[in-house]
Short mmCIF file of C-alpha atoms in Angstrom, two decimals:
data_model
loop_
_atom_site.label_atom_id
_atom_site.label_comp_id
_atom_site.label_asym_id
_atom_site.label_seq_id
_atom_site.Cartn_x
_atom_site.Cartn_y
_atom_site.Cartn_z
CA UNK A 1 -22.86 144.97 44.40
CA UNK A 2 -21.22 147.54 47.08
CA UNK A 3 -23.19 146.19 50.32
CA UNK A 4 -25.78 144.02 48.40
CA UNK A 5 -25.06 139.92 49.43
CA UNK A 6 -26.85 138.97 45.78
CA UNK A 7 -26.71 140.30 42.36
CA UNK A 8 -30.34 139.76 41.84
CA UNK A 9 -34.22 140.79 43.08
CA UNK A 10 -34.94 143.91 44.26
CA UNK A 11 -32.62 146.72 44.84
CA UNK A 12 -30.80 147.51 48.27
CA UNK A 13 -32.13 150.62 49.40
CA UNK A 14 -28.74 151.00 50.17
CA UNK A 15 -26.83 150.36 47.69
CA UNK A 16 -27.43 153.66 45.25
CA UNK A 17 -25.48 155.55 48.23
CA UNK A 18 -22.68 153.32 48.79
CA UNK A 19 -21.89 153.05 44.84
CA UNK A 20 -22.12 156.62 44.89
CA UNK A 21 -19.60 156.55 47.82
CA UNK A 22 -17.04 153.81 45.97
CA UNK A 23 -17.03 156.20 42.85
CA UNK A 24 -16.27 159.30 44.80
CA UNK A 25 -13.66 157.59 46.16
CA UNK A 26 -12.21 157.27 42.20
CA UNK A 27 -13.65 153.94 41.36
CA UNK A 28 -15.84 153.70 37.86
CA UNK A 29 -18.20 151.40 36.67
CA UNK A 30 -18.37 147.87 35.11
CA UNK A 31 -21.76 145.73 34.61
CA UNK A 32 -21.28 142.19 34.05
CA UNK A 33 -24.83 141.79 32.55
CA UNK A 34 -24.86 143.70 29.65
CA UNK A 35 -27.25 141.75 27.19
CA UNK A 36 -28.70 139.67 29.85
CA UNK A 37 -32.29 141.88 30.43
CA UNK A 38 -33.29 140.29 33.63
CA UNK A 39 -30.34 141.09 35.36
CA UNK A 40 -29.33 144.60 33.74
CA UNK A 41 -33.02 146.45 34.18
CA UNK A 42 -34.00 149.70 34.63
CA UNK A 43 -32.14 150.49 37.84
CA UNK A 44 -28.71 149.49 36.65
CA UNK A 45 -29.87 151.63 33.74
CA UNK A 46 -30.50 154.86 35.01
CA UNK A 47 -27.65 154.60 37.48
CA UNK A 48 -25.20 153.90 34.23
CA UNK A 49 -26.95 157.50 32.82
CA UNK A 50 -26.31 159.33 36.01
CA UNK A 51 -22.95 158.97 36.25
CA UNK A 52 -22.32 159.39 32.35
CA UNK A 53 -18.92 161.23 31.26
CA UNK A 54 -18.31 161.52 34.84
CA UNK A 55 -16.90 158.20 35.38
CA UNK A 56 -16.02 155.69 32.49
CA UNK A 57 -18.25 152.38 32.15
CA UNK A 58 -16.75 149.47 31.08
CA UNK A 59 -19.55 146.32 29.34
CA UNK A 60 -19.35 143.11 30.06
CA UNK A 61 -21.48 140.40 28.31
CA UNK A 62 -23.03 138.06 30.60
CA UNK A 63 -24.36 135.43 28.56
CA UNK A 64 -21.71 133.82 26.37
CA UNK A 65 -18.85 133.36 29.51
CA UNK A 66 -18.21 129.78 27.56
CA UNK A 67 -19.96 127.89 24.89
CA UNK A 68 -22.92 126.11 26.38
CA UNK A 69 -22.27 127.32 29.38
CA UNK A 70 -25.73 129.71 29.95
CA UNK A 71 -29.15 129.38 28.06
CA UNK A 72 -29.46 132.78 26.58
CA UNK A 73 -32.50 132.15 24.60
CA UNK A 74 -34.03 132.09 27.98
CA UNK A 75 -33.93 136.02 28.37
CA UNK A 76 -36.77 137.35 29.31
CA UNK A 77 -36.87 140.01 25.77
CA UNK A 78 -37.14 137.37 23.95
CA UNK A 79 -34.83 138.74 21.30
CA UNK A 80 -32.34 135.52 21.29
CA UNK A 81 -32.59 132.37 19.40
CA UNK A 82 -30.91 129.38 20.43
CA UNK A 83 -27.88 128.89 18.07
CA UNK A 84 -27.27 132.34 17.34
CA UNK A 85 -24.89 133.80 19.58
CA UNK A 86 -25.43 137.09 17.26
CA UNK A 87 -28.80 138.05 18.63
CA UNK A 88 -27.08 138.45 22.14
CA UNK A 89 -24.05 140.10 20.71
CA UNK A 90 -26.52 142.87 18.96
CA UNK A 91 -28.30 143.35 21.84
CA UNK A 92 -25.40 144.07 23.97
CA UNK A 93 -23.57 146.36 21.94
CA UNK A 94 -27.14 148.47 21.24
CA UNK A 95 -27.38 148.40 25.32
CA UNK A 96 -23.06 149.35 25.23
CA UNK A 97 -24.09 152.32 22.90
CA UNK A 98 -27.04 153.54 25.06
CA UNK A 99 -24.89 152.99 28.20
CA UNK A 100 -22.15 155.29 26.58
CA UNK A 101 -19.57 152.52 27.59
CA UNK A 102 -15.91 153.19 27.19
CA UNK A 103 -14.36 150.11 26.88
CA UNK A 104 -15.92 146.34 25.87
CA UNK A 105 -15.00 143.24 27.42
CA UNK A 106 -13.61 141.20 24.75
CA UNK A 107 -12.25 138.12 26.91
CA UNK A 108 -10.56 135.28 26.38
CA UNK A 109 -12.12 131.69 25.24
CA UNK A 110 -15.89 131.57 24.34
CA UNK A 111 -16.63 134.69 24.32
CA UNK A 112 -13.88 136.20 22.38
CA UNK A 113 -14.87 133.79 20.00
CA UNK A 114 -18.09 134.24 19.42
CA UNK A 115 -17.74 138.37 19.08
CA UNK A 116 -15.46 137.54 16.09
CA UNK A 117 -18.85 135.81 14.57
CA UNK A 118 -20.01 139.53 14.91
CA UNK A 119 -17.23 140.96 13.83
CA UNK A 120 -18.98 143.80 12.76
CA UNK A 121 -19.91 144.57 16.04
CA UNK A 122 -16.71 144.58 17.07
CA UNK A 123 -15.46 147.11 14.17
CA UNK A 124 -18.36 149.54 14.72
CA UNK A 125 -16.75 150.09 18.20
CA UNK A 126 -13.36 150.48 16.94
CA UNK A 127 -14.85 153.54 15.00
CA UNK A 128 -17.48 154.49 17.09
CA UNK A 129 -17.01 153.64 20.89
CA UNK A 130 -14.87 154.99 23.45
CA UNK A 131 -13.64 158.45 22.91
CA UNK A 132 -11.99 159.63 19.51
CA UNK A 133 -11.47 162.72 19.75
CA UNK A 134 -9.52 165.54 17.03
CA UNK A 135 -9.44 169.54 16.47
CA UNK A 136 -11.40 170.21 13.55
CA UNK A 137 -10.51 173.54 13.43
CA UNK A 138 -6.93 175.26 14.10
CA UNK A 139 -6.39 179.10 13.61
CA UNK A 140 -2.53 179.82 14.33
CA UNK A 141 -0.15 182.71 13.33
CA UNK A 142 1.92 182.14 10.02
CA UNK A 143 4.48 185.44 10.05
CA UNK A 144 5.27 186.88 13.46
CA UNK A 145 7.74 188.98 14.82
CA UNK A 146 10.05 187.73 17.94
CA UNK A 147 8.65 188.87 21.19
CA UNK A 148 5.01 189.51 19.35
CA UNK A 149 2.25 187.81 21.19
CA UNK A 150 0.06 185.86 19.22
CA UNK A 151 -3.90 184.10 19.50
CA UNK A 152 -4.06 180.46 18.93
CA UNK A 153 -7.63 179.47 18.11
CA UNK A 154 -8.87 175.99 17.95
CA UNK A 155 -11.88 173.68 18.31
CA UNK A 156 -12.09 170.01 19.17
CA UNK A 157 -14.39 167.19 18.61
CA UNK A 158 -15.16 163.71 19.78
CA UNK A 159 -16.48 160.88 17.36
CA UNK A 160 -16.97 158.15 20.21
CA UNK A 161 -19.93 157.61 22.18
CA UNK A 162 -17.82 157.64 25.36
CA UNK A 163 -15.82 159.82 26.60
CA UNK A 164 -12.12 160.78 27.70
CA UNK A 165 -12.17 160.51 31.58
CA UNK A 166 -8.99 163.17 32.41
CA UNK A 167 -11.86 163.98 35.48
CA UNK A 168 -11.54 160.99 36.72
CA UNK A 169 -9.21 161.72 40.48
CA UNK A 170 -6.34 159.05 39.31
CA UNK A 171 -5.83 161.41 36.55
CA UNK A 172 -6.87 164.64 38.27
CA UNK A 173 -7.04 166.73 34.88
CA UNK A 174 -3.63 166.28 33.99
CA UNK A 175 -4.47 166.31 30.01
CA UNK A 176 -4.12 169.00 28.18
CA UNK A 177 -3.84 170.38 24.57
CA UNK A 178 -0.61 171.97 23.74
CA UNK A 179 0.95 173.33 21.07
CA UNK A 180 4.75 173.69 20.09
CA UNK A 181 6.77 174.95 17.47
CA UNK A 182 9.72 172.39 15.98
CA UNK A 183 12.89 173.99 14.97
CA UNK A 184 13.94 172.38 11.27
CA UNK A 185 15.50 169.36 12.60
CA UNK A 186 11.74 168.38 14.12
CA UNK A 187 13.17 169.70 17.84
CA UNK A 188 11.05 171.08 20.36
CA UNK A 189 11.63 174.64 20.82
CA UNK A 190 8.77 176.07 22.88
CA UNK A 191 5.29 174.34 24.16
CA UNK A 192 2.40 176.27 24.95
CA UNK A 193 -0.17 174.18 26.83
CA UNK A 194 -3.86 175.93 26.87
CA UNK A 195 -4.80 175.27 30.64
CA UNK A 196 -8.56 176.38 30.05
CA UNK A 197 -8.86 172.67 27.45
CA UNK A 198 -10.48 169.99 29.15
CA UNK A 199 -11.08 166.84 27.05
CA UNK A 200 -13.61 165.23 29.77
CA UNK A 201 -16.40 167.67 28.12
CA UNK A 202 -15.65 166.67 24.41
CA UNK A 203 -19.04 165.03 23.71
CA UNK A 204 -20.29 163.71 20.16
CA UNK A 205 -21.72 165.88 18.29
CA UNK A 206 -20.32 169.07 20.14
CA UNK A 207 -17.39 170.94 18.99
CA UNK A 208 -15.61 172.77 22.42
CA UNK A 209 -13.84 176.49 21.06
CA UNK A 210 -10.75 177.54 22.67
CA UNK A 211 -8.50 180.71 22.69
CA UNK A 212 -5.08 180.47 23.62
CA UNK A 213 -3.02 184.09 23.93
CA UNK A 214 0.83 183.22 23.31
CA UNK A 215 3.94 184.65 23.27
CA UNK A 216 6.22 183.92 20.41
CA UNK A 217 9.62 184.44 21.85
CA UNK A 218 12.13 182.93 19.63
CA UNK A 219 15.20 183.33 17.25
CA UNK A 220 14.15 184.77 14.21
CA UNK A 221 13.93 181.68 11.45
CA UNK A 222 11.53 179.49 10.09
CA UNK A 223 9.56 176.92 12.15
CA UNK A 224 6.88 174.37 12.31
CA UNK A 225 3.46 174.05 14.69
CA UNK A 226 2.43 171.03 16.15
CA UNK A 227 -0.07 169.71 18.40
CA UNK A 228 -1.07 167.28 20.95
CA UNK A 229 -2.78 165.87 23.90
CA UNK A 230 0.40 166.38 26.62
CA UNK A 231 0.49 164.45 30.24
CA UNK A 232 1.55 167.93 32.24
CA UNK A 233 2.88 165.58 35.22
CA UNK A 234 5.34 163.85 32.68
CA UNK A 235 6.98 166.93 31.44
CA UNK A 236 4.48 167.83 28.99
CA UNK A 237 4.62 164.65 26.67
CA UNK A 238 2.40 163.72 24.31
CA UNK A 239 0.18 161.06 25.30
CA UNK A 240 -3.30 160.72 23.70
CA UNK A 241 -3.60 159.25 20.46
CA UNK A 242 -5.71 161.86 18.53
CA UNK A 243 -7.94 160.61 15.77
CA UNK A 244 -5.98 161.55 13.21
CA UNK A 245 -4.06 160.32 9.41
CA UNK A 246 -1.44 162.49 10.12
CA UNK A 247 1.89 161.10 10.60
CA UNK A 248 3.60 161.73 13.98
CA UNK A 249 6.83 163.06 14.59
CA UNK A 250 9.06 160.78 16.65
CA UNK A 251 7.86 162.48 20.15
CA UNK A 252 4.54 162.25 18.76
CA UNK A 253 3.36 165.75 17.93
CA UNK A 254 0.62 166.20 14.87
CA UNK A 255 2.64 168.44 12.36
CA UNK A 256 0.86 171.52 11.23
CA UNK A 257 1.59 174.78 9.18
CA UNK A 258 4.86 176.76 9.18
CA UNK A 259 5.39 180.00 10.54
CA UNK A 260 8.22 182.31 9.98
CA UNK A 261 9.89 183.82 12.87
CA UNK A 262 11.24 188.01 12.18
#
């Protein structure tokens, strides 16, 4: 819409460059039209795919605003029956999944009411949109003498179709995995962040490796690991929900194996 009076007909030869310009600038993307195929075409498309898991897309519908309110069974696929708001709501979330969208618009009135029809729909993203990511794999020192350095070895996936945007320049990379060790009482005695981790390039279906050299520099005694997503501009707090069971401690570290201090 950046420069372009209407939000129909043919594409402003301008308008590729000055979206390209807005999302420099740290904006992302939203479509309005998801669903509605004479409105979201090719173009809007292949623009969504260019600028995948570099900038987050949020969906909107644009058929069912309010009940009534648009003839959907008027789009020009011909997928949609009249009466069945669940044809649209399909054909959205199948254009949401190819878009790699990380958020859906689930609004208030109408249209909230209607996705609950397809409330299916609206679990499959739960489990399978956005980002969700987790290490699968976490290699970490279990005896270890104080002053010893030590390799932390670990590899993380991502179960969502979307992604998680720490590129984005609001957030300027300040994500990070760390790791810590808890003293008995579930206190933080040491963090060690891994500055090389970089959730934006956790894609489905492709486990990142890591390898974090550490430096175990404690009282000798008998400690936990634990590990999170930490904000490094907040003094290294956790702050991504991983996809895990586990429980959290109360600062919100994932408890892991012990390791005895000598």
């Amino acid at each position: 819409m950046v420069g372009h009076p209407e939000s129909w007909g043919a594409v402003n030869p301008n308008s590729e460059r000055l979206l390209d310009k807005a999302i420099d600038k740290g904006y992302s993307l939203r479509q309005d039209a998801f669903g509605m195929t004479g409105y979201y075409q090719s173009w809007e498309k292949n623009f969504a795919k260019k600028w995948n898991f570099k900038r987050p897309i949020i969906m909107e519908g644009g058929w069912i605003i309010a009940p009534g309110k648009h003839r959907y069974w008027t789009d020009p696929s011909g997928k949609y029956r009249e009466g069945h708001d669940e044809d649209v709501r399909k054909g959205e979330f199948d254009l949401s999944a190819e878009a790699h969208v990380n958020m859906m618009d689930f609004r208030a009135g109408g249209e909230t009411e209607s996705w609950f029809k397809s409330f299916d729909l609206v679990q499959r993203f739960t489990a399978e949109g956005g980002y969700r990511v987790y290490p699968d794999q976490i290699k970490l020192p279990q005896d270890i003498r104080s002053g010893a350095a030590a390799l932390i070895s670990h590899r993380w996936q991502n179960m969502g179709w979307g992604y998680l945007p720490n590129n984005i320049p609001q957030w300027n990379y300040k994500y990070k995995v760390a790791f810590a060790l808890l003293d008995a009482s579930g206190n933080v005695k040491k963090i060690f962040i891994d500055h090389q981790s970089e959730p934006s390039v956790w894609l489905k279906g492709a486990g990142v490796n890591y390898n974090l050299k550490v430096k175990i520099d404690l009282p000798a005694g008998i400690y936990s690991w634990a590990v999170a997503i930490v904000d490094t501009t907040k003094d290294s707090k956790p702050a991504i929900q991983l996809a895990l069971n586990e429980e959290l401690t109360p600062q919100g570290w994932t408890k892991l194996s012990v390791i005895r201090v000598k």
